Amino acid sequence: MSLEHLFIKRPVPFHLAEIDLAAATDDELKALSGEMGLSLSLEEMRRVRDHFKGLGRRPTDVELESIAQAWSEHCCYKSSKVILREHIFGIDNGRVLSRGDAGVMEFDDEYGYALRIESHNHPSAIEPYGGAATGIGGIVRDVLCMGAQPVALVDPLFFGPLDLKGKVPAGSKAPKYLVSGVVSGIRDYGNRIGVPTVCGGLFFDESYLGNCLVNVGCVGIVRKRDLRRNAVGGVGDRLILCGGRTGRDGIHGVTFASAELSARSEDESRGAVQLGDPITKEPLIHACLEVNSLGLVSGMKDLGGGGLSCVVGEMALAGGCGAEVDLHRVPLKESGLAPWEVWVSESQERMMLAVPEGNVERVLETFAMWDVDATVIGRVVPGNHVTLEWLGVRVLDLDLDFLTKGPEYCRPCKMEVRSRQTEEVTPKLPDLRTVTLGLLADPNIASKEWVFRMYDHEVRGGTVIKPASGRMNRGGPSDATVIRPLPDRERGLALAVGVNPWFCGADAYRGGMASIDEACRNIVAVGGRPDSFTDCLNFGNPERPERLGELRQAVAGMGDLARYLGLPVPSGNVSLYNETASGAVLPTPTVLGVGIVEDVRRCVTTDLKREGNALYLVGETRREFGGSALYRRFGGRGGEVPAVSPERLRRSMDEMLSAMGEGLIASCHDVSDGGLAIAVAEMCLGGDLGAAVEVGAEWEAFSESNTRWVVEVEPSREGKFVSAMTVPITRLGTVGGRSLRLIAGKGRASLSLRDMRKAWSGTLPRLMG
Amino acid sequence: MKAVRVCVLRIEGTNCEDEAAQAFASVGASPEKVHLKQLLGQCPSDRRRELDSYDVLMLPGGFSAGDYVRAGAIFAARLKSGLRKELVAFVEAGRPVIGVCNGFQVLVELGLLPAMDGTMAEAPEAALYTNDSGRFECRPTLLRQERRGKGPFTAGIPHGSVVMCPSAHAEGKLMFPRGTRRRTLERLLENDQIVFRYVNPDGEYAGYPWCPNGSIYNIAGICNPAGNVLGMMPHPERVLRRETHPDWTRTPGREEGDGLPLFRSIVESVR
């Protein structure tokens, strides 16, 4: 279909066209959306057409592109907002300081901490190194624009199996290539900007083959008086664009992220992937924080999805004003860009500052000191319009209400619980030793040391609990990592990821609850009190009712539990359309939980401490195997997905924390993937110490029931511990020897530390080569 | 007591300056984070600083200018072209200079280390090359203090004692030019220039992972013959407190971080 006749070129010495929407048929509207890469539906195109009909003029290409950015799923959450509002948005405990690009919570009297997690899935599937690196860049800016110093990075990653038999689907890349590219991208960017990458996760499942998930989280620290809104201060403020130059990289990133990936994505969308430059970012961070702490700035916002087109409108609207921008002043990487390209480009390392006129000079001086570009490109005006000029020609004039009040859908949902539709088939298990070693070596459980040793997790000198706990270079896994963000105080932040995509795939509501439960367990395990969450909701195409049903159920599960615990979710991100021709990814609601540690000197780690100490299980083991590592590895099917009792979780957390406060607990590890046997084995590895442990039935060793921990208690403190706990506890055995002696029902196994370490530590190096 | 002024020098990509400054502050010195442009006069006059007004110069870790050429090469070139005379004077006055990680790489590129034939060599005499593993390595490392003589860095770290300082680098393998390798090592030993060597928990000069990079003779840090310029790959500024040791929850009794004595020694030497 030729659409030429709808484009009316304006007689100006640069590229500018008007689009004759009024003359277009429905088919042509649809074709236009595709041709221009707008990712707008027919209904949305009609709405745009009618708006301009009402104005009595045709939209320019700049305007149409601008609307497409603002109305993309990525920017306006049109499919998910209704659901989020119902379950997540309203939770408050009076400690939320801001819900901006990053959420900000109270840290202590003087400081707040900022948190956010988001996805960079589609770019990473096309170009893993650059996609992951710019994901880090983007999340760091979200924290920075609150006025916060970034202090930690977190990156849960999801790929197809590394030991894949058979071929990858057309258009997607081999998991090993993707893992290597993504990890190097995070390494080279995160290490260079000097923010420690302290925790994350590495998950493998066939559903991620065509569409890997790269979730990136960042936590920052901000003095309350330096906390900024992502808004202009008022009429007269100047808009200063600083950081990187603008180019053709990253055009249509958000509209690309709001559609399914296909075999053609590589060719069509490589230009949508931005290019990162950490050595522009590093001084940009310094300069922004410096001018902010001097009180020279009224508001800041980062340029991410949609580029200038989103940042200008959103900042102006949030400040109750309009804005005028001289677009041709934007510093470019190359000449010859059309105005619409400059306006929507997602080139990296850019921040927008709203600065009162009198402070402009001092702001520019500081940026010059750091050799970072900073340019006044516009000013704040009364009203609610954004206008753009290019060499004196008005190329855009949009009403902010129309632009930013994107569509919102209450799409049909189909609520299914897959675990209820499948008959449970218990797997035929080999002997206890083979099962335990097999689980330890499973890529989803095995040590992630191959990855985290490449990330600088100690820069800034405040990492108190690191990704590995225990003896040097022989550690086991940590539950949460803990940082001391301010060197002069003992208060710390515990960070932990919670997500179990297999639980969610089988029962999204329980899976959503389990995400929160897991994050809480991990935080409590180090001695932190859970304080807030940020979530990255990775799901398939929301236009398919069963996918949206998964989203709704998972979010309901998360929201119900978070609300019961009184823990807010002050920021988050939704990533939909994680789907290819071969299907959607498992529903993956990734939670980054943040806890407050009153005194980091009292933190507890997972490694066993001393021969002769007792081991206890805190919590209750039920026969819940839906989505479990045991069933996945040994061929079970169906089964009940582990449920959460909110009341039990709250009471368990309180009692665990008070026992830790009294120094009753020598080590502690949460029970998750692989169950009790794996939790104890990992504690043995960290301490380089064995243990003798007995449970009543074999299944109890591998159930993944929620709200459980294994704790180590000195004999002299057992009495006090036992009487302090009202939630169920079970004595499992004692610490000692050079092996794990496991008795589970009729099964018996003796696993030497050496064999366990080989299984657990050997997997990733072997698969990654 | 005299205020000890420490210049913590940075450019874009330097990223360990906060904890480096914190290290000096926590032993009673007055550190200042100074951008190279402030020493070169490329700044408004109220920000201008003189190298000569400081007692100690610290080059912290990071990825100066991105390390896209050779690690430390660009920072070193800028220092050499704009500040050569001042640097030489600073070193010859016997004032302490310490470079950690990227800072060590800069000192080697500058010719301030190992500097066996004068204060500053014309061309680099050594290199910090890509780790044997081919990867960035972030892990705890144990260092034995090997220097017999006195100097500003080791007064608080007895000869033969072992300290834990974490390493985090991709290019930390100390190498000398082919053909002069043995002779250079001998001269380093003769000159008492080897300050730290990697060991394992039993105190042995072990291989990977205890020596994270494959460095010649397990060398982790060296000084100039005069003993007032130190470069080391591991990060003492990351272990100011016992709680940043990797095994602190299982090793009671340690009062402070292993990195602190080094900074205390430096500050006391100039006080």
PDB file of N, CA, C and O in Angstrom, chain B residues 139-190:
ATOM      1  N   ARG B 139      37.779 -10.106  44.156  1.00  0.00           N
ATOM      2  CA  ARG B 139      37.857 -11.133  45.196  1.00  0.00           C
ATOM      3  C   ARG B 139      38.825 -10.711  46.291  1.00  0.00           C
ATOM      4  O   ARG B 139      39.683  -9.861  46.091  1.00  0.00           O
ATOM      5  N   PRO B 140      38.670 -11.336  47.478  1.00  0.00           N
ATOM      6  CA  PRO B 140      39.593 -11.002  48.569  1.00  0.00           C
ATOM      7  C   PRO B 140      41.003 -11.495  48.241  1.00  0.00           C
ATOM      8  O   PRO B 140      41.162 -12.572  47.661  1.00  0.00           O
ATOM      9  N   THR B 141      42.012 -10.715  48.597  1.00  0.00           N
ATOM     10  CA  THR B 141      43.388 -11.180  48.428  1.00  0.00           C
ATOM     11  C   THR B 141      44.156 -10.888  49.710  1.00  0.00           C
ATOM     12  O   THR B 141      43.883  -9.915  50.412  1.00  0.00           O
ATOM     13  N   LEU B 142      45.102 -11.761  49.997  1.00  0.00           N
ATOM     14  CA  LEU B 142      45.928 -11.638  51.199  1.00  0.00           C
ATOM     15  C   LEU B 142      47.319 -11.175  50.773  1.00  0.00           C
ATOM     16  O   LEU B 142      47.900 -11.735  49.838  1.00  0.00           O
ATOM     17  N   LEU B 143      47.840 -10.171  51.462  1.00  0.00           N
ATOM     18  CA  LEU B 143      49.123  -9.587  51.067  1.00  0.00           C
ATOM     19  C   LEU B 143      50.115  -9.696  52.220  1.00  0.00           C
ATOM     20  O   LEU B 143      49.804  -9.313  53.351  1.00  0.00           O
ATOM     21  N   ARG B 144      51.301 -10.211  51.888  1.00  0.00           N
ATOM     22  CA  ARG B 144      52.355 -10.215  52.916  1.00  0.00           C
ATOM     23  C   ARG B 144      53.213  -8.977  52.709  1.00  0.00           C
ATOM     24  O   ARG B 144      53.630  -8.663  51.586  1.00  0.00           O
ATOM     25  N   GLN B 145      53.499  -8.286  53.805  1.00  0.00           N
ATOM     26  CA  GLN B 145      54.358  -7.094  53.743  1.00  0.00           C
ATOM     27  C   GLN B 145      55.798  -7.560  53.686  1.00  0.00           C
ATOM     28  O   GLN B 145      56.286  -8.241  54.579  1.00  0.00           O
ATOM     29  N   GLU B 146      56.510  -7.200  52.619  1.00  0.00           N
ATOM     30  CA  GLU B 146      57.828  -7.768  52.352  1.00  0.00           C
ATOM     31  C   GLU B 146      58.962  -6.771  52.514  1.00  0.00           C
ATOM     32  O   GLU B 146      60.131  -7.112  52.350  1.00  0.00           O
ATOM     33  N   ARG B 147      58.653  -5.526  52.761  1.00  0.00           N
ATOM     34  CA  ARG B 147      59.724  -4.520  52.747  1.00  0.00           C
ATOM     35  C   ARG B 147      60.438  -4.502  54.093  1.00  0.00           C
ATOM     36  O   ARG B 147      59.815  -4.452  55.140  1.00  0.00           O
ATOM     37  N   ARG B 148      61.777  -4.503  54.020  1.00  0.00           N
ATOM     38  CA  ARG B 148      62.561  -4.547  55.257  1.00  0.00           C
ATOM     39  C   ARG B 148      62.812  -3.147  55.797  1.00  0.00           C
ATOM     40  O   ARG B 148      62.855  -2.923  56.993  1.00  0.00           O
ATOM     41  N   GLY B 149      62.987  -2.204  54.864  1.00  0.00           N
ATOM     42  CA  GLY B 149      63.377  -0.848  55.269  1.00  0.00           C
ATOM     43  C   GLY B 149      62.214  -0.056  55.832  1.00  0.00           C
ATOM     44  O   GLY B 149      61.071  -0.501  55.863  1.00  0.00           O
ATOM     45  N   LYS B 150      62.572   1.141  56.292  1.00  0.00           N
ATOM     46  CA  LYS B 150      61.527   2.035  56.796  1.00  0.00           C
ATOM     47  C   LYS B 150      60.953   2.834  55.631  1.00  0.00           C
ATOM     48  O   LYS B 150      61.484   2.845  54.539  1.00  0.00           O
ATOM     49  N   GLY B 151      59.884   3.495  55.874  1.00  0.00           N
ATOM     50  CA  GLY B 151      59.279   4.320  54.829  1.00  0.00           C
ATOM     51  C   GLY B 151      57.926   4.764  55.304  1.00  0.00           C
ATOM     52  O   GLY B 151      57.460   4.317  56.367  1.00  0.00           O
ATOM     53  N   PRO B 152      57.287   5.623  54.547  1.00  0.00           N
ATOM     54  CA  PRO B 152      56.028   6.200  55.020  1.00  0.00           C
ATOM     55  C   PRO B 152      54.856   5.227  55.029  1.00  0.00           C
ATOM     56  O   PRO B 152      53.832   5.521  55.644  1.00  0.00           O
ATOM     57  N   PHE B 153      54.987   4.066  54.353  1.00  0.00           N
ATOM     58  CA  PHE B 153      53.796   3.244  54.157  1.00  0.00           C
ATOM     59  C   PHE B 153      53.645   2.097  55.147  1.00  0.00           C
ATOM     60  O   PHE B 153      52.545   1.605  55.369  1.00  0.00           O
ATOM     61  N   THR B 154      54.756   1.637  55.700  1.00  0.00           N
ATOM     62  CA  THR B 154      54.700   0.343  56.371  1.00  0.00           C
ATOM     63  C   THR B 154      55.020   0.384  57.861  1.00  0.00           C
ATOM     64  O   THR B 154      55.157  -0.665  58.473  1.00  0.00           O
ATOM     65  N   ALA B 155      55.111   1.576  58.432  1.00  0.00           N
ATOM     66  CA  ALA B 155      55.444   1.641  59.856  1.00  0.00           C
ATOM     67  C   ALA B 155      54.453   0.826  60.697  1.00  0.00           C
ATOM     68  O   ALA B 155      54.838   0.177  61.664  1.00  0.00           O
ATOM     69  N   GLY B 156      53.183   0.816  60.274  1.00  0.00           N
ATOM     70  CA  GLY B 156      52.163   0.116  61.051  1.00  0.00           C
ATOM     71  C   GLY B 156      51.898  -1.299  60.572  1.00  0.00           C
ATOM     72  O   GLY B 156      50.969  -1.951  61.057  1.00  0.00           O
ATOM     73  N   ILE B 157      52.678  -1.761  59.592  1.00  0.00           N
ATOM     74  CA  ILE B 157      52.463  -3.119  59.062  1.00  0.00           C
ATOM     75  C   ILE B 157      53.797  -3.860  59.144  1.00  0.00           C
ATOM     76  O   ILE B 157      54.626  -3.753  58.246  1.00  0.00           O
ATOM     77  N   PRO B 158      54.032  -4.623  60.203  1.00  0.00           N
ATOM     78  CA  PRO B 158      55.342  -5.243  60.392  1.00  0.00           C
ATOM     79  C   PRO B 158      55.747  -6.131  59.211  1.00  0.00           C
ATOM     80  O   PRO B 158      54.883  -6.753  58.577  1.00  0.00           O
ATOM     81  N   HIS B 159      57.031  -6.177  58.968  1.00  0.00           N
ATOM     82  CA  HIS B 159      57.572  -7.043  57.925  1.00  0.00           C
ATOM     83  C   HIS B 159      57.103  -8.481  58.144  1.00  0.00           C
ATOM     84  O   HIS B 159      57.168  -8.992  59.251  1.00  0.00           O
ATOM     85  N   GLY B 160      56.605  -9.104  57.098  1.00  0.00           N
ATOM     86  CA  GLY B 160      56.169 -10.493  57.210  1.00  0.00           C
ATOM     87  C   GLY B 160      54.716 -10.668  57.629  1.00  0.00           C
ATOM     88  O   GLY B 160      54.162 -11.762  57.515  1.00  0.00           O
ATOM     89  N   SER B 161      54.087  -9.596  58.084  1.00  0.00           N
ATOM     90  CA  SER B 161      52.681  -9.760  58.483  1.00  0.00           C
ATOM     91  C   SER B 161      51.785  -9.775  57.240  1.00  0.00           C
ATOM     92  O   SER B 161      52.170  -9.317  56.167  1.00  0.00           O
ATOM     93  N   VAL B 162      50.592 -10.326  57.407  1.00  0.00           N
ATOM     94  CA  VAL B 162      49.681 -10.498  56.268  1.00  0.00           C
ATOM     95  C   VAL B 162      48.425  -9.657  56.494  1.00  0.00           C
ATOM     96  O   VAL B 162      47.854  -9.669  57.586  1.00  0.00           O
ATOM     97  N   VAL B 163      48.039  -8.907  55.481  1.00  0.00           N
ATOM     98  CA  VAL B 163      46.802  -8.127  55.550  1.00  0.00           C
ATOM     99  C   VAL B 163      45.864  -8.537  54.423  1.00  0.00           C
ATOM    100  O   VAL B 163      46.302  -9.001  53.372  1.00  0.00           O
ATOM    101  N   MET B 164      44.560  -8.370  54.664  1.00  0.00           N
ATOM    102  CA  MET B 164      43.566  -8.679  53.631  1.00  0.00           C
ATOM    103  C   MET B 164      43.131  -7.369  52.961  1.00  0.00           C
ATOM    104  O   MET B 164      42.659  -6.450  53.630  1.00  0.00           O
ATOM    105  N   CYS B 165      43.335  -7.298  51.663  1.00  0.00           N
ATOM    106  CA  CYS B 165      42.811  -6.169  50.883  1.00  0.00           C
ATOM    107  C   CYS B 165      42.167  -6.758  49.638  1.00  0.00           C
ATOM    108  O   CYS B 165      42.807  -7.538  48.937  1.00  0.00           O
ATOM    109  N   PRO B 166      40.934  -6.406  49.340  1.00  0.00           N
ATOM    110  CA  PRO B 166      40.305  -6.998  48.161  1.00  0.00           C
ATOM    111  C   PRO B 166      40.891  -6.461  46.852  1.00  0.00           C
ATOM    112  O   PRO B 166      41.301  -5.306  46.771  1.00  0.00           O
ATOM    113  N   SER B 167      40.917  -7.319  45.858  1.00  0.00           N
ATOM    114  CA  SER B 167      41.331  -6.890  44.518  1.00  0.00           C
ATOM    115  C   SER B 167      40.100  -6.761  43.641  1.00  0.00           C
ATOM    116  O   SER B 167      39.114  -7.471  43.835  1.00  0.00           O
ATOM    117  N   ALA B 168      40.166  -5.868  42.676  1.00  0.00           N
ATOM    118  CA  ALA B 168      39.071  -5.714  41.713  1.00  0.00           C
ATOM    119  C   ALA B 168      39.644  -5.068  40.465  1.00  0.00           C
ATOM    120  O   ALA B 168      39.711  -3.848  40.355  1.00  0.00           O
ATOM    121  N   HIS B 169      40.142  -5.905  39.575  1.00  0.00           N
ATOM    122  CA  HIS B 169      40.744  -5.360  38.365  1.00  0.00           C
ATOM    123  C   HIS B 169      40.784  -6.405  37.258  1.00  0.00           C
ATOM    124  O   HIS B 169      40.682  -7.594  37.517  1.00  0.00           O
ATOM    125  N   ALA B 170      40.940  -5.929  36.046  1.00  0.00           N
ATOM    126  CA  ALA B 170      41.101  -6.823  34.900  1.00  0.00           C
ATOM    127  C   ALA B 170      42.549  -6.839  34.434  1.00  0.00           C
ATOM    128  O   ALA B 170      42.980  -7.741  33.730  1.00  0.00           O
ATOM    129  N   GLU B 171      43.306  -5.798  34.833  1.00  0.00           N
ATOM    130  CA  GLU B 171      44.695  -5.687  34.370  1.00  0.00           C
ATOM    131  C   GLU B 171      45.590  -5.419  35.563  1.00  0.00           C
ATOM    132  O   GLU B 171      45.833  -4.274  35.922  1.00  0.00           O
ATOM    133  N   GLY B 172      46.064  -6.507  36.192  1.00  0.00           N
ATOM    134  CA  GLY B 172      46.873  -6.338  37.392  1.00  0.00           C
ATOM    135  C   GLY B 172      48.108  -7.204  37.411  1.00  0.00           C
ATOM    136  O   GLY B 172      48.786  -7.335  38.418  1.00  0.00           O
ATOM    137  N   LYS B 173      48.419  -7.806  36.268  1.00  0.00           N
ATOM    138  CA  LYS B 173      49.563  -8.713  36.190  1.00  0.00           C
ATOM    139  C   LYS B 173      50.816  -7.890  35.905  1.00  0.00           C
ATOM    140  O   LYS B 173      51.007  -7.415  34.780  1.00  0.00           O
ATOM    141  N   LEU B 174      51.641  -7.748  36.929  1.00  0.00           N
ATOM    142  CA  LEU B 174      52.865  -6.949  36.756  1.00  0.00           C
ATOM    143  C   LEU B 174      53.836  -7.706  35.857  1.00  0.00           C
ATOM    144  O   LEU B 174      54.127  -8.879  36.083  1.00  0.00           O
ATOM    145  N   MET B 175      54.321  -7.019  34.836  1.00  0.00           N
ATOM    146  CA  MET B 175      55.267  -7.639  33.898  1.00  0.00           C
ATOM    147  C   MET B 175      56.404  -6.676  33.612  1.00  0.00           C
ATOM    148  O   MET B 175      56.224  -5.461  33.656  1.00  0.00           O
ATOM    149  N   PHE B 176      57.558  -7.231  33.311  1.00  0.00           N
ATOM    150  CA  PHE B 176      58.700  -6.414  32.898  1.00  0.00           C
ATOM    151  C   PHE B 176      59.045  -6.766  31.470  1.00  0.00           C
ATOM    152  O   PHE B 176      58.676  -7.825  30.972  1.00  0.00           O
ATOM    153  N   PRO B 177      59.834  -5.890  30.805  1.00  0.00           N
ATOM    154  CA  PRO B 177      60.163  -6.154  29.400  1.00  0.00           C
ATOM    155  C   PRO B 177      60.860  -7.499  29.239  1.00  0.00           C
ATOM    156  O   PRO B 177      61.696  -7.871  30.061  1.00  0.00           O
ATOM    157  N   ARG B 178      60.502  -8.203  28.187  1.00  0.00           N
ATOM    158  CA  ARG B 178      61.119  -9.486  27.879  1.00  0.00           C
ATOM    159  C   ARG B 178      62.644  -9.309  27.837  1.00  0.00           C
ATOM    160  O   ARG B 178      63.133  -8.289  27.362  1.00  0.00           O
ATOM    161  N   GLY B 179      63.356 -10.248  28.378  1.00  0.00           N
ATOM    162  CA  GLY B 179      64.816 -10.161  28.315  1.00  0.00           C
ATOM    163  C   GLY B 179      65.415  -9.525  29.555  1.00  0.00           C
ATOM    164  O   GLY B 179      66.510  -9.881  29.978  1.00  0.00           O
ATOM    165  N   THR B 180      64.683  -8.596  30.165  1.00  0.00           N
ATOM    166  CA  THR B 180      65.246  -7.964  31.360  1.00  0.00           C
ATOM    167  C   THR B 180      64.460  -8.381  32.599  1.00  0.00           C
ATOM    168  O   THR B 180      64.620  -7.804  33.661  1.00  0.00           O
ATOM    169  N   ARG B 181      63.592  -9.359  32.408  1.00  0.00           N
ATOM    170  CA  ARG B 181      62.669  -9.750  33.465  1.00  0.00           C
ATOM    171  C   ARG B 181      63.400 -10.105  34.768  1.00  0.00           C
ATOM    172  O   ARG B 181      63.142  -9.540  35.822  1.00  0.00           O
ATOM    173  N   ARG B 182      64.363 -11.042  34.615  1.00  0.00           N
ATOM    174  CA  ARG B 182      65.064 -11.534  35.805  1.00  0.00           C
ATOM    175  C   ARG B 182      65.871 -10.416  36.454  1.00  0.00           C
ATOM    176  O   ARG B 182      65.853 -10.221  37.661  1.00  0.00           O
ATOM    177  N   ARG B 183      66.559  -9.670  35.605  1.00  0.00           N
ATOM    178  CA  ARG B 183      67.425  -8.609  36.119  1.00  0.00           C
ATOM    179  C   ARG B 183      66.585  -7.535  36.846  1.00  0.00           C
ATOM    180  O   ARG B 183      66.956  -7.050  37.913  1.00  0.00           O
ATOM    181  N   THR B 184      65.445  -7.206  36.259  1.00  0.00           N
ATOM    182  CA  THR B 184      64.580  -6.199  36.883  1.00  0.00           C
ATOM    183  C   THR B 184      64.104  -6.678  38.244  1.00  0.00           C
ATOM    184  O   THR B 184      64.132  -5.923  39.223  1.00  0.00           O
ATOM    185  N   LEU B 185      63.730  -7.933  38.311  1.00  0.00           N
ATOM    186  CA  LEU B 185      63.259  -8.489  39.577  1.00  0.00           C
ATOM    187  C   LEU B 185      64.383  -8.464  40.621  1.00  0.00           C
ATOM    188  O   LEU B 185      64.163  -8.085  41.781  1.00  0.00           O
ATOM    189  N   GLU B 186      65.576  -8.838  40.174  1.00  0.00           N
ATOM    190  CA  GLU B 186      66.721  -8.810  41.106  1.00  0.00           C
ATOM    191  C   GLU B 186      66.968  -7.403  41.641  1.00  0.00           C
ATOM    192  O   GLU B 186      67.206  -7.202  42.833  1.00  0.00           O
ATOM    193  N   ARG B 187      66.903  -6.461  40.736  1.00  0.00           N
ATOM    194  CA  ARG B 187      67.150  -5.079  41.188  1.00  0.00           C
ATOM    195  C   ARG B 187      66.052  -4.610  42.145  1.00  0.00           C
ATOM    196  O   ARG B 187      66.331  -3.900  43.109  1.00  0.00           O
ATOM    197  N   LEU B 188      64.810  -4.998  41.852  1.00  0.00           N
ATOM    198  CA  LEU B 188      63.710  -4.640  42.767  1.00  0.00           C
ATOM    199  C   LEU B 188      63.984  -5.183  44.167  1.00  0.00           C
ATOM    200  O   LEU B 188      63.793  -4.500  45.165  1.00  0.00           O
ATOM    201  N   LEU B 189      64.469  -6.438  44.203  1.00  0.00           N
ATOM    202  CA  LEU B 189      64.773  -7.061  45.487  1.00  0.00           C
ATOM    203  C   LEU B 189      65.947  -6.350  46.157  1.00  0.00           C
ATOM    204  O   LEU B 189      65.897  -6.038  47.354  1.00  0.00           O
ATOM    205  N   GLU B 190      67.002  -6.093  45.365  1.00  0.00           N
ATOM    206  CA  GLU B 190      68.178  -5.395  45.917  1.00  0.00           C
ATOM    207  C   GLU B 190      67.784  -4.041  46.496  1.00  0.00           C
ATOM    208  O   GLU B 190      68.258  -3.617  47.550  1.00  0.00           O
TER     209      GLU B 190
END
